[in-house]
Short mmCIF file of C-alpha atoms in Angstrom, two decimals:
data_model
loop_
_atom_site.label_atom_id
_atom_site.label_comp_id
_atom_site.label_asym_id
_atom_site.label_seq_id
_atom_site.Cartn_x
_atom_site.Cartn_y
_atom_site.Cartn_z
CA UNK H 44 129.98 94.33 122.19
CA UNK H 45 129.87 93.12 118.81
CA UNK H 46 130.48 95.58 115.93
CA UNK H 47 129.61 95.95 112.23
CA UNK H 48 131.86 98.63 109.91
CA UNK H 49 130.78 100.16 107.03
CA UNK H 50 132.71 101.77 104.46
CA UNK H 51 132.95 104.08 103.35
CA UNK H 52 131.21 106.40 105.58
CA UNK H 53 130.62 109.09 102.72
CA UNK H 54 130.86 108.67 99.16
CA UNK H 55 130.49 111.56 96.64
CA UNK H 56 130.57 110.30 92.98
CA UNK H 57 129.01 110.90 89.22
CA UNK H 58 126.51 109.81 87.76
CA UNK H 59 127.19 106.77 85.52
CA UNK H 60 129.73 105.23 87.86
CA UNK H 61 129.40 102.37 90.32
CA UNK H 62 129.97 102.47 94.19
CA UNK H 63 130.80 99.41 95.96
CA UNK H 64 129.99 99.71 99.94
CA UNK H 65 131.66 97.09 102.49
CA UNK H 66 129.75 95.71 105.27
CA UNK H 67 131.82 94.18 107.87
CA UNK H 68 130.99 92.11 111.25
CA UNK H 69 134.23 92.53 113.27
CA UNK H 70 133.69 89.86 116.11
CA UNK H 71 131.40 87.54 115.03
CA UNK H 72 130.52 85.65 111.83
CA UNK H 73 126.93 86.52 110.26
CA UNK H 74 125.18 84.01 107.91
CA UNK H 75 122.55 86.59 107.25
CA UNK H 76 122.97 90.41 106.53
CA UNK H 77 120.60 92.93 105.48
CA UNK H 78 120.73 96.26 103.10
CA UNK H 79 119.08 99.37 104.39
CA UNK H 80 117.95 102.49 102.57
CA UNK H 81 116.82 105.33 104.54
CA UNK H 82 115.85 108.46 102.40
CA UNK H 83 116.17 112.25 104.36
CA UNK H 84 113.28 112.29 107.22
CA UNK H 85 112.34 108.15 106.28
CA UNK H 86 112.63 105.80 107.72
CA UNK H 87 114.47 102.81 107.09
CA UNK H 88 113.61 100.57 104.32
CA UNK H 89 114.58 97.10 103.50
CA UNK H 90 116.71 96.16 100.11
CA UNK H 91 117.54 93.09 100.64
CA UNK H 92 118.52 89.88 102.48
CA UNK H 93 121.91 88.72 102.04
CA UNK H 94 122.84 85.07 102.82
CA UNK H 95 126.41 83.78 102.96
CA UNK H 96 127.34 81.22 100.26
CA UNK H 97 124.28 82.13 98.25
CA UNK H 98 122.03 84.53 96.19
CA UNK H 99 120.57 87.22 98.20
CA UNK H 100 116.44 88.03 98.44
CA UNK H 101 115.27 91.35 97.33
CA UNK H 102 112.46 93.07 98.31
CA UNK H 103 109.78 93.83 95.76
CA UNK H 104 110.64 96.97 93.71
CA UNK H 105 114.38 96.44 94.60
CA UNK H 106 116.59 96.10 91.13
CA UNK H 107 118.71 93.26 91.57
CA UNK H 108 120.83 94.42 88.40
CA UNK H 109 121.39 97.34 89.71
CA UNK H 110 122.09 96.53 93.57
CA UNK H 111 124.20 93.95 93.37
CA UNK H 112 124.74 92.49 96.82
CA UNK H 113 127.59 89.96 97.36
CA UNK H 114 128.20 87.77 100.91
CA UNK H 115 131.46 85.52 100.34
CA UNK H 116 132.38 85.18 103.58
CA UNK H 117 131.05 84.78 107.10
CA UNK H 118 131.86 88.63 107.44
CA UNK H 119 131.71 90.64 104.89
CA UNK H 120 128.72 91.95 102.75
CA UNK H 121 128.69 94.26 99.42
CA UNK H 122 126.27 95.96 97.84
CA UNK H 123 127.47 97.63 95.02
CA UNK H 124 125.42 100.56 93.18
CA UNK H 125 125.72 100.05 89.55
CA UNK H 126 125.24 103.21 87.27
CA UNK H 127 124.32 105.28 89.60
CA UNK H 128 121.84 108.18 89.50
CA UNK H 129 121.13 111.11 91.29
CA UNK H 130 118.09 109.65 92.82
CA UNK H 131 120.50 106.76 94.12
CA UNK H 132 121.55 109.56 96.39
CA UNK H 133 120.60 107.94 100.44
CA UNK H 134 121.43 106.48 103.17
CA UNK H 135 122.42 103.12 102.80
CA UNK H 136 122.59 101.21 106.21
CA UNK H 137 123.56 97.15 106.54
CA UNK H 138 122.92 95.02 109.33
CA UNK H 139 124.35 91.68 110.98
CA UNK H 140 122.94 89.03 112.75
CA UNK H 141 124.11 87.48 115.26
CA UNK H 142 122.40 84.33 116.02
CA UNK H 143 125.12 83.23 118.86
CA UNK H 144 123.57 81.11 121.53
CA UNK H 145 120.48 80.87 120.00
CA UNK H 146 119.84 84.42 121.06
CA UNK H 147 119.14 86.61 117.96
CA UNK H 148 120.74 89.99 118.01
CA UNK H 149 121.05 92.55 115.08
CA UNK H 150 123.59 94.59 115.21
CA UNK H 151 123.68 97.87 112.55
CA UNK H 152 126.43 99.50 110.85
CA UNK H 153 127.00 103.21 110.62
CA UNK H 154 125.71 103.63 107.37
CA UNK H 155 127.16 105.16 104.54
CA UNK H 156 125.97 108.48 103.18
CA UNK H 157 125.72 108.12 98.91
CA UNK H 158 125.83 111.55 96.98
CA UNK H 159 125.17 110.98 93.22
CA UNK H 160 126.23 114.07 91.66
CA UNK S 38 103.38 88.21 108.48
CA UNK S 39 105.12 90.72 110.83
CA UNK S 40 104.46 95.05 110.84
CA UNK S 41 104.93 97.54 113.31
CA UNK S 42 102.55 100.69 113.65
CA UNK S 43 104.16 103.70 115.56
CA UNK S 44 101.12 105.72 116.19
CA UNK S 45 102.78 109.38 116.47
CA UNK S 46 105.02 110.50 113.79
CA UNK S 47 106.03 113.85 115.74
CA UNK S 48 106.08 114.03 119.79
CA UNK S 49 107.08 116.93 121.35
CA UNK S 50 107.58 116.99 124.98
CA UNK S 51 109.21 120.26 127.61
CA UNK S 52 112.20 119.26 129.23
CA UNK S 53 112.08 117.14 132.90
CA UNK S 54 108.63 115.30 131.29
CA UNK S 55 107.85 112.32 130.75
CA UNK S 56 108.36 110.75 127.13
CA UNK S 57 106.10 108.37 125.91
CA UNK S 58 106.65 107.03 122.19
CA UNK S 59 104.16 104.32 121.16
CA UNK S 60 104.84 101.26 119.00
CA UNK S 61 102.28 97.74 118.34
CA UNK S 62 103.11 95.39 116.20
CA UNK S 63 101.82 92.09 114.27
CA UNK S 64 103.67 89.13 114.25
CA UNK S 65 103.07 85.37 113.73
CA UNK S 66 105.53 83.86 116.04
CA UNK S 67 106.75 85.30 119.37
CA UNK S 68 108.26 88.52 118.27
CA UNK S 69 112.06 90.03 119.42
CA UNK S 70 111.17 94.28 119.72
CA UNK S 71 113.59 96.52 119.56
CA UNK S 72 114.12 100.19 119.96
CA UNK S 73 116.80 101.83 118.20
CA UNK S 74 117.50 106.29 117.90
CA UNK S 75 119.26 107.76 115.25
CA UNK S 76 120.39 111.31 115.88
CA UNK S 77 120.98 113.46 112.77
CA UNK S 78 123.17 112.40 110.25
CA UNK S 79 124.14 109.65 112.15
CA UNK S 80 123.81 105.85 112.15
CA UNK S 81 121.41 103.74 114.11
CA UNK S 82 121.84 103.15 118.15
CA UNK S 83 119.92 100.10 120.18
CA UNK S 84 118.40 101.74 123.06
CA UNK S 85 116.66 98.29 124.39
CA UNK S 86 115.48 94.78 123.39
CA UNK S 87 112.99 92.76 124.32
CA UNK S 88 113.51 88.77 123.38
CA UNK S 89 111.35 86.93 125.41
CA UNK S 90 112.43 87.56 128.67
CA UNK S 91 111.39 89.79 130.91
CA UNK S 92 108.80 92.22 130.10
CA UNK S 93 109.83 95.30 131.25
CA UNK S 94 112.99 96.13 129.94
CA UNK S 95 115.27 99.48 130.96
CA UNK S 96 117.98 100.34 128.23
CA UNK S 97 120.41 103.03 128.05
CA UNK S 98 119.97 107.09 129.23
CA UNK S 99 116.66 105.88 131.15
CA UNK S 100 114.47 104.29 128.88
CA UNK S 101 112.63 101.66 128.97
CA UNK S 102 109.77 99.79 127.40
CA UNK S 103 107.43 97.66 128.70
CA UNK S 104 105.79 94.37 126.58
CA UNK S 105 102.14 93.63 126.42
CA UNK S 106 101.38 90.73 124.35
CA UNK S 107 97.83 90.94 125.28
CA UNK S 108 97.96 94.51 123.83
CA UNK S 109 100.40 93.85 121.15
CA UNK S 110 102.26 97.10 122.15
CA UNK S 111 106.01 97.46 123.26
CA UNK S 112 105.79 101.22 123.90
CA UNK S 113 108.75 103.24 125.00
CA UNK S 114 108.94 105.64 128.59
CA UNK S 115 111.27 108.09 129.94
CA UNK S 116 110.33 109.97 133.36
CA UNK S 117 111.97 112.86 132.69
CA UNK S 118 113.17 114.35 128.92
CA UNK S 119 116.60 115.88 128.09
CA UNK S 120 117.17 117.48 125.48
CA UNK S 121 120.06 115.68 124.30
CA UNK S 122 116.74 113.06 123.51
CA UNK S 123 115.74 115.18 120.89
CA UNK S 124 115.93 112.19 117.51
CA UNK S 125 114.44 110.17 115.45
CA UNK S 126 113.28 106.53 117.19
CA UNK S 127 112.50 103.72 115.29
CA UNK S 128 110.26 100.31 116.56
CA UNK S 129 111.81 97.16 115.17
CA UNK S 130 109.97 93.72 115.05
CA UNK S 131 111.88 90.65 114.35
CA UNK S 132 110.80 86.71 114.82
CA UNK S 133 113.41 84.13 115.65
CA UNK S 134 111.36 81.58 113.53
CA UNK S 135 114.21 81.19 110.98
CA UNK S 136 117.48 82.84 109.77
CA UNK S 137 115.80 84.22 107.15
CA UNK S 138 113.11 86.38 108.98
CA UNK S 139 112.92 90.04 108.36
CA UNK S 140 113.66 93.07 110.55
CA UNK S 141 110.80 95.51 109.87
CA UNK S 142 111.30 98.94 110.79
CA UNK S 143 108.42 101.00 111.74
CA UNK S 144 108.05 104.31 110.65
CA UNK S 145 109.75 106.17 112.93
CA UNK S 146 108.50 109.06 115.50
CA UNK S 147 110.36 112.50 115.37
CA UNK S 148 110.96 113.28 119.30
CA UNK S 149 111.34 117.18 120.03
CA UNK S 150 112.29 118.58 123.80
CA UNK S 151 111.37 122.32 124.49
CA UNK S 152 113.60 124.04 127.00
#
């Protein structure tokens, strides 16, 4: 079945700096992704839509500046976490879909575990 | 406009029981559901789909969820709980309308098996 990476898978780093996390769809191409945030015990809550080959929607109360989320190809997604803060510390999950056949399937990465120290 | 409502944020259920977790949703156009579990500290697994065919659908480990449009509900069953089932489970709507529609999450119900 069709498969979407993340990396990294853990990411431990200080306050100030900025974390760049890779979203990958391995077997199929993905005009649309989508950003994740899931907070301990929450669920999961939606950044952002990212669109290949243009700028990507946030949701309301979603910094753009400071998310910046990048889709330059058919299969990759970024989302990078500028300055970041302790209470940037989550869960950051993406998603691809796969609109293949005219069947819509979404297909989620791993997630990546931030720690802002 | 699409939203999901999971009714229980905590089930707890003994072991060899059945599990019933309970999802309705909203949606302007004729909805995909999903069910996906996360187990702790890890990422997000699809347990079943439903995408307009038929309306009972059986996913992985046993489960299976049943669609009632007329009801608005896509609940999810298993005869008998293991504990291995213990998770979180989240209800996902999504509407094929356009490329652009959103995958809304519900808020997720906490599933706990007793020995």
């Amino acid at each position: 079945g069709a498969v979407v990476s993340q990396h990294p898978s853990r990411v431990i780093c200080k306050s100030g700096t900025s974390v760049k996390i890779e979203c990958r769809s391995l077997d199929f191409q993905a005009t649309t992704m989508f950003w994740y945030r899931q907070f301990p015990k929450q669920s999961l809550m939606l950044m952002a839509t990212s669109n290949e080959g243009s700028k990507a929607t946030y949701e309301q109360g979603v910094e753009k500046d400071k998310f910046l989320i990048n889709h330059a190809s058919l299969t990759l997604s970024t989302l990078t976490v500028t300055s970041a803060h302790p209470e940037d510390s989550s869960f950051y999950i993406c998603s691809a879909r796969n609109l293949a056949g005219g069947r819509e399937t979404q297909y989620f990465g791993p997630g990546t575990r931030l720690l802002v120290l | 406009a699409q939203s999901v409502t999971q009714l229980d944020s905590h089930v707890s259920v003994s072991e060899g029981t059945p599990v019933l977790l309970r999802c309705n949703y909203s949606s302007s156009y004729s909805p995909s559901l999903f069910w996906y579990v996360q187990h702790p500290n890890k990422g997000l697994q699809l347990l079943l789909k439903y995408t307009s065919a038929a309306t009972l659908v059986k996913g992985i480990n046993g489960f299976e969820a049943e669609f009632k449009k007329s009801e608005t509900s896509f609940h999810l069953t298993k005869p008998s709980a293991h504990m291995s089932d213990a998770a979180e489970y989240f209800c996902v709507v999504s509407s094929m309308k356009t490329s652009y529609d959103k995958v809304i999450f519900g808020p997720g119900t906490s599933l706990s098996v007793i020995p």
